[in-house]
mmCIF file of C-alpha atoms and ligand atoms in Angstrom:
data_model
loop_
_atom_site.group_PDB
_atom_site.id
_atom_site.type_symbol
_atom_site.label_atom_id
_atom_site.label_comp_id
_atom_site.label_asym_id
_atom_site.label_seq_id
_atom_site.Cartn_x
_atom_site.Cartn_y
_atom_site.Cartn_z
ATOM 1 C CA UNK A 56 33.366 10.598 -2.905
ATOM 2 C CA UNK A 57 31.629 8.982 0.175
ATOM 3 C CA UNK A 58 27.885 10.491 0.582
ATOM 4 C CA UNK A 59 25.641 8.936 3.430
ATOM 5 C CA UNK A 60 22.743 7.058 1.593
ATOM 6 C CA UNK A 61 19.105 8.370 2.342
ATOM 7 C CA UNK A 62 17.704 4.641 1.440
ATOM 8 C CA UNK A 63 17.226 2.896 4.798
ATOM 9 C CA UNK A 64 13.800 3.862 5.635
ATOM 10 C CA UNK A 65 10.707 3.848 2.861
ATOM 11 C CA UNK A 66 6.980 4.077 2.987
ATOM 12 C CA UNK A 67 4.800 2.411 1.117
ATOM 13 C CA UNK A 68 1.289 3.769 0.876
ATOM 14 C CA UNK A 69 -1.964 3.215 -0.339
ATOM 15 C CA UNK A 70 -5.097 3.095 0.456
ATOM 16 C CA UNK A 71 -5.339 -0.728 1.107
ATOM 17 C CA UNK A 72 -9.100 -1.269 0.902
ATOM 18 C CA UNK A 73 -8.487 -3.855 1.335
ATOM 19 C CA UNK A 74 -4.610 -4.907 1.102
ATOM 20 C CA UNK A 75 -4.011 -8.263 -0.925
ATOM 21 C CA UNK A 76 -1.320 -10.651 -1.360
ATOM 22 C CA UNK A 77 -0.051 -8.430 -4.205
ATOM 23 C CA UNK A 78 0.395 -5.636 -1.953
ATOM 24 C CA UNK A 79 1.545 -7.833 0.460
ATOM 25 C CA UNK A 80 4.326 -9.328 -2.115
ATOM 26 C CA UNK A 81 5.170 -6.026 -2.664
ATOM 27 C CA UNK A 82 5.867 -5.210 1.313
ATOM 28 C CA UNK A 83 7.866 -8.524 1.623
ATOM 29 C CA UNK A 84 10.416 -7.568 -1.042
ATOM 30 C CA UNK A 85 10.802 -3.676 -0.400
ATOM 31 C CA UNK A 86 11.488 -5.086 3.574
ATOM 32 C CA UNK A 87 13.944 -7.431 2.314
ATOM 33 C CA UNK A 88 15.537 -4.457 1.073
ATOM 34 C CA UNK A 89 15.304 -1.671 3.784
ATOM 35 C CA UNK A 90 16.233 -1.565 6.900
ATOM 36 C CA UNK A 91 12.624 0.115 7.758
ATOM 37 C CA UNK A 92 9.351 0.344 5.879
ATOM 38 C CA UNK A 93 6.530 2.512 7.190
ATOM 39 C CA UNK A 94 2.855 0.925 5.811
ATOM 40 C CA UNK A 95 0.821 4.068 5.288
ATOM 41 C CA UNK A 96 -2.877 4.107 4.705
ATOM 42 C CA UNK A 97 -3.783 7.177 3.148
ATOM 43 C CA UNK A 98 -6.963 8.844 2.005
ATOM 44 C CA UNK A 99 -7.480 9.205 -2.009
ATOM 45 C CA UNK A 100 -10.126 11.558 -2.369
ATOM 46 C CA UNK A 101 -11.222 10.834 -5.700
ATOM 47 C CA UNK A 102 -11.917 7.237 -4.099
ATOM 48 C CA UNK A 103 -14.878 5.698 -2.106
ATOM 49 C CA UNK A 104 -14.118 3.468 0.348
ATOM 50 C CA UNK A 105 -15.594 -0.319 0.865
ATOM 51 C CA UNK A 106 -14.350 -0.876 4.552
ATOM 52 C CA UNK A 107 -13.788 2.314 6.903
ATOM 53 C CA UNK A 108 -10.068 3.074 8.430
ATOM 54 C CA UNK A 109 -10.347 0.750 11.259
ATOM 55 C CA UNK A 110 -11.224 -2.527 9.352
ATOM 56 C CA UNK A 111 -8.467 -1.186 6.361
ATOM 57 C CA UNK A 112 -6.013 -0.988 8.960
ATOM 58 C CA UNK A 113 -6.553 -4.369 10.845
ATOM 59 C CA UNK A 114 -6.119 -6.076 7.707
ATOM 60 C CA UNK A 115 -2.927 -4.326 6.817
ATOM 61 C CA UNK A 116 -1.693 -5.145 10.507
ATOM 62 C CA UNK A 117 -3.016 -8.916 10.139
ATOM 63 C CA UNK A 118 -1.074 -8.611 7.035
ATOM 64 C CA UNK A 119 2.499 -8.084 7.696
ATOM 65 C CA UNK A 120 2.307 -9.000 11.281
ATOM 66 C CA UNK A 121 5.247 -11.515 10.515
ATOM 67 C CA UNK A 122 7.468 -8.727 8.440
ATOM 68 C CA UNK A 123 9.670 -7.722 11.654
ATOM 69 C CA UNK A 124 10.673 -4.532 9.677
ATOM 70 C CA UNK A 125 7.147 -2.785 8.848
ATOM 71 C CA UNK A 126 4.679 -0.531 10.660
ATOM 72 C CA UNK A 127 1.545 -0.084 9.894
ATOM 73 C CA UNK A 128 0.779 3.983 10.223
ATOM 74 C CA UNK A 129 -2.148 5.607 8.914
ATOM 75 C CA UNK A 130 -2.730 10.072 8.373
ATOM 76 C CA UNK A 131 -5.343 11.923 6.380
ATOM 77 C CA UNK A 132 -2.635 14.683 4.868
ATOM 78 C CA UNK A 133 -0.608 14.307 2.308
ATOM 79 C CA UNK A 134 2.242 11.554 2.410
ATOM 80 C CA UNK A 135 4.788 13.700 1.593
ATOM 81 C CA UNK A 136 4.588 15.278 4.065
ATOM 82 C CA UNK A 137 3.818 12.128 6.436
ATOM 83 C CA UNK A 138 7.221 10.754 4.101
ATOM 84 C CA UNK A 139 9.340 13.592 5.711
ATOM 85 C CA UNK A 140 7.320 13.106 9.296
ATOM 86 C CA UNK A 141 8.895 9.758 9.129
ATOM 87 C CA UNK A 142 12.204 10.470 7.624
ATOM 88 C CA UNK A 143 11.501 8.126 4.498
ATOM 89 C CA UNK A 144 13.790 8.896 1.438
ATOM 90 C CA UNK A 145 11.746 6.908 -1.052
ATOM 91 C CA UNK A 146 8.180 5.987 -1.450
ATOM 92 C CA UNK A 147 7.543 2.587 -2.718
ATOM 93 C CA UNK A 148 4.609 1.796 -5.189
ATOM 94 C CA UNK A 149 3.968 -1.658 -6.909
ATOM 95 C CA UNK A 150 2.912 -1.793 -10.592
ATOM 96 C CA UNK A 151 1.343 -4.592 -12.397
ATOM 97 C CA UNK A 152 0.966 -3.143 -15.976
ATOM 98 C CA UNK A 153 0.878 0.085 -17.999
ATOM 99 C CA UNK A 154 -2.562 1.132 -16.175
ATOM 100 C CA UNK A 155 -1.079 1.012 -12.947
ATOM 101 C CA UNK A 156 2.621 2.963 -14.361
ATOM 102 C CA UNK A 157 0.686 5.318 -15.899
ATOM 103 C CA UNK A 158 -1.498 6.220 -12.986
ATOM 104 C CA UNK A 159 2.016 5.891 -10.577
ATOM 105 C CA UNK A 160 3.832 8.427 -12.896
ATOM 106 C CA UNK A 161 0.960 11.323 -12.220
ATOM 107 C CA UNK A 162 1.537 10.542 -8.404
ATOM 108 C CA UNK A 163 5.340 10.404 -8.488
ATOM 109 C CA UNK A 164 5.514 13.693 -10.495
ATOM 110 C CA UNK A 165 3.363 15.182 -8.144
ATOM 111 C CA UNK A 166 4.582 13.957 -5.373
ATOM 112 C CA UNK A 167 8.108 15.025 -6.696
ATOM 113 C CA UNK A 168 7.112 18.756 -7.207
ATOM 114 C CA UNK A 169 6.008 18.819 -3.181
ATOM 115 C CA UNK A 170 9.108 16.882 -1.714
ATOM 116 C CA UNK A 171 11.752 16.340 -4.681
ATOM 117 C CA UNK A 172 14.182 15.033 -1.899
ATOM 118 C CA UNK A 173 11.987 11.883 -1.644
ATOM 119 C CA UNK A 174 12.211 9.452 -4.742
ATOM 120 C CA UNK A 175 9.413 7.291 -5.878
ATOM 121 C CA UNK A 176 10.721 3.954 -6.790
ATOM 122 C CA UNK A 177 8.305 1.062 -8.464
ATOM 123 C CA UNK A 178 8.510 -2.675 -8.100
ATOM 124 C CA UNK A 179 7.203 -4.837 -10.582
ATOM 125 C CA UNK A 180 4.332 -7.334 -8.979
ATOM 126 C CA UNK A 181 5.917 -11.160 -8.766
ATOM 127 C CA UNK A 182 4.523 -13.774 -11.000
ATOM 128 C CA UNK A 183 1.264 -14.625 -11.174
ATOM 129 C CA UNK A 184 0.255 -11.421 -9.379
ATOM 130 C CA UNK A 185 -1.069 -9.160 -12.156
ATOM 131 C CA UNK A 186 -4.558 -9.792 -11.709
ATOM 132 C CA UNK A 187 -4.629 -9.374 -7.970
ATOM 133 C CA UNK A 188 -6.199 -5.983 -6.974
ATOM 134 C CA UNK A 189 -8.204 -4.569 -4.123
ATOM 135 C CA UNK A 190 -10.782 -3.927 -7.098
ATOM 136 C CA UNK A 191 -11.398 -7.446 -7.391
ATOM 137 C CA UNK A 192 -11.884 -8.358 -3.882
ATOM 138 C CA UNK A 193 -13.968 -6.056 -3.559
ATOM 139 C CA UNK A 194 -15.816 -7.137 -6.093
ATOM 140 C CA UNK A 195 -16.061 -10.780 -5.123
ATOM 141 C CA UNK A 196 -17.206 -9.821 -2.107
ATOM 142 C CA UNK A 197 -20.690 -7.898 -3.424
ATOM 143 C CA UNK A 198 -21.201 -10.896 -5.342
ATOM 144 C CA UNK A 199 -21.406 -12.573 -1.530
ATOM 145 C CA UNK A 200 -18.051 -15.274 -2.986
ATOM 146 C CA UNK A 201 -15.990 -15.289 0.346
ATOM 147 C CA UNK A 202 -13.881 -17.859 -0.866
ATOM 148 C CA UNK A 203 -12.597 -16.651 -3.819
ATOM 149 C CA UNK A 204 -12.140 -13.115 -2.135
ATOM 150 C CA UNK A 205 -9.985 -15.324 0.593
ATOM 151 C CA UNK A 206 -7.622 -16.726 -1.910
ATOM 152 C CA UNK A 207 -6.488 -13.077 -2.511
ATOM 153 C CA UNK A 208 -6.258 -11.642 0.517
ATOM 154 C CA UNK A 209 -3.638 -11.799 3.456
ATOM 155 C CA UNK A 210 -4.041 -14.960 6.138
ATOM 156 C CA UNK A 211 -6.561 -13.964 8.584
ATOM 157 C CA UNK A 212 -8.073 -11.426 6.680
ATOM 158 C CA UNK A 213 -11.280 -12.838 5.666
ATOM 159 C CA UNK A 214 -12.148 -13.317 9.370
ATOM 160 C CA UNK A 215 -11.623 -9.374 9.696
ATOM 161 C CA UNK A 216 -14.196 -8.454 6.930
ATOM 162 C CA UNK A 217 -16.580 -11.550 8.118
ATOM 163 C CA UNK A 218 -16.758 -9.434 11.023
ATOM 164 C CA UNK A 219 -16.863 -5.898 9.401
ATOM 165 C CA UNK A 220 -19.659 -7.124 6.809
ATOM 166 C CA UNK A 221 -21.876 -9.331 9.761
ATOM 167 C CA UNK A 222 -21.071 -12.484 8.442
HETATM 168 O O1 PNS B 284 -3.121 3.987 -4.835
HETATM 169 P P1 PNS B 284 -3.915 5.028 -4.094
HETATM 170 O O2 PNS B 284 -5.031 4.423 -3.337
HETATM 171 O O3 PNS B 284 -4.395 6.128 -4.967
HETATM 172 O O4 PNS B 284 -2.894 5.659 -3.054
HETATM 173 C C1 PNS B 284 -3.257 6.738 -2.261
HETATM 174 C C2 PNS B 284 -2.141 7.778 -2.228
HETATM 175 C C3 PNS B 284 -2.544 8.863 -1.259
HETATM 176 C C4 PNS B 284 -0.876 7.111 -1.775
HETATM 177 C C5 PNS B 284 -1.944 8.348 -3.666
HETATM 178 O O5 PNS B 284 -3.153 8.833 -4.120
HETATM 179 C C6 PNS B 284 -0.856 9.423 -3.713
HETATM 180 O O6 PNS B 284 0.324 9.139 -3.811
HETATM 181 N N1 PNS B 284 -1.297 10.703 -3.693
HETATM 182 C C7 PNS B 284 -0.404 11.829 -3.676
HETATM 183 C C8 PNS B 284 -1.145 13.037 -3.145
HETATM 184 C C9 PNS B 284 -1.484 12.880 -1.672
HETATM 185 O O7 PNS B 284 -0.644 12.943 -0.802
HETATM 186 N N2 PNS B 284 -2.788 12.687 -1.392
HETATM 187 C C10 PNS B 284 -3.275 12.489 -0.045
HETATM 188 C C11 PNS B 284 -4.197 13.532 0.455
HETATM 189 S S1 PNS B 284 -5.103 14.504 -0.721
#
């Protein structure tokens, strides 16, 4: 039996503060994939944000402005219901260990009891990627170490938060 497939169009979310080159691997390989990826930065509640909406977003823009295939979209409700806004059948989350599966899980489940037409799907992180985390950056940046913070972070990037942070 022929059905038509749902798996053309995906979103990716996050909260992205900021995005790094693992997210960014991430992006690169689901948009190798699909035909269209929607990056969506969402609002965790339960998180504090370093950089506000506008900075998070110009670094996601910045960040897969060569990835033909992905836009960069940003909403304060829930993404399931931004998902079906956008006609995504799957939401795409990276994981890098058991931490991050664990965590993923809790959010697909839930995410599954809203909208259980929408599959979450996870990609493992490439090679070398495991230690790369928004949490980090972050991190290297109160400590005032721009460069290291640059070496994780999307081309361009570092000039955005230079910027944000009046350096
Ligand atoms: O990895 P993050 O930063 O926690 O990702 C944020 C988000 C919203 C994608 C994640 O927390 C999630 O999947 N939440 C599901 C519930 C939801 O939609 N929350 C948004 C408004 S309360």
């Amino acid at each position: 039996m022929k059905t038509e497939k749902k798996l053309h169009r995906a979103i990716v979310p996050g909260s992205f503060d900021p995005m790094t080159l693992g997210h960014l691997d991430v992006l690169r390989r689901v948009a190798a994939l699909y035909d269209e990826i929607y990056l969506a930065l969402l609002i965790n509640p339960n998180k504090e944000y370093l950089f506000d909406l506008e900075t998070r977003f110009s670094i996601a823009q910045i960040g897969c402005a060569d990835i033909e295939n992905v836009r960069v979209v940003h909403d304060d409700g829930m993404l399931v219901d931004l998902a079906r806004k956008l006609g995504c059948g799957a939401i795409i989350k990276g994981v890098r260990n058991s931490t991050d599966f664990e965590y993923e899980m809790k959010m697909a489940f839930f995410n599954r009891e809203l909208a259980p037409e929408i599959e979450t799907l996870f990609l493992p992180c490439s090679d070398g990627l495991g230690e790369v985390s928004s949490t980090r950056v972050r991190c290297l940046l109160e400590k005032g170490d721009l460069a290291e913070a640059e070496k994780l972070l999307p081309n361009g990037a570092i000039d955005i938060i230079r910027k944000n942070r009046g350096l």
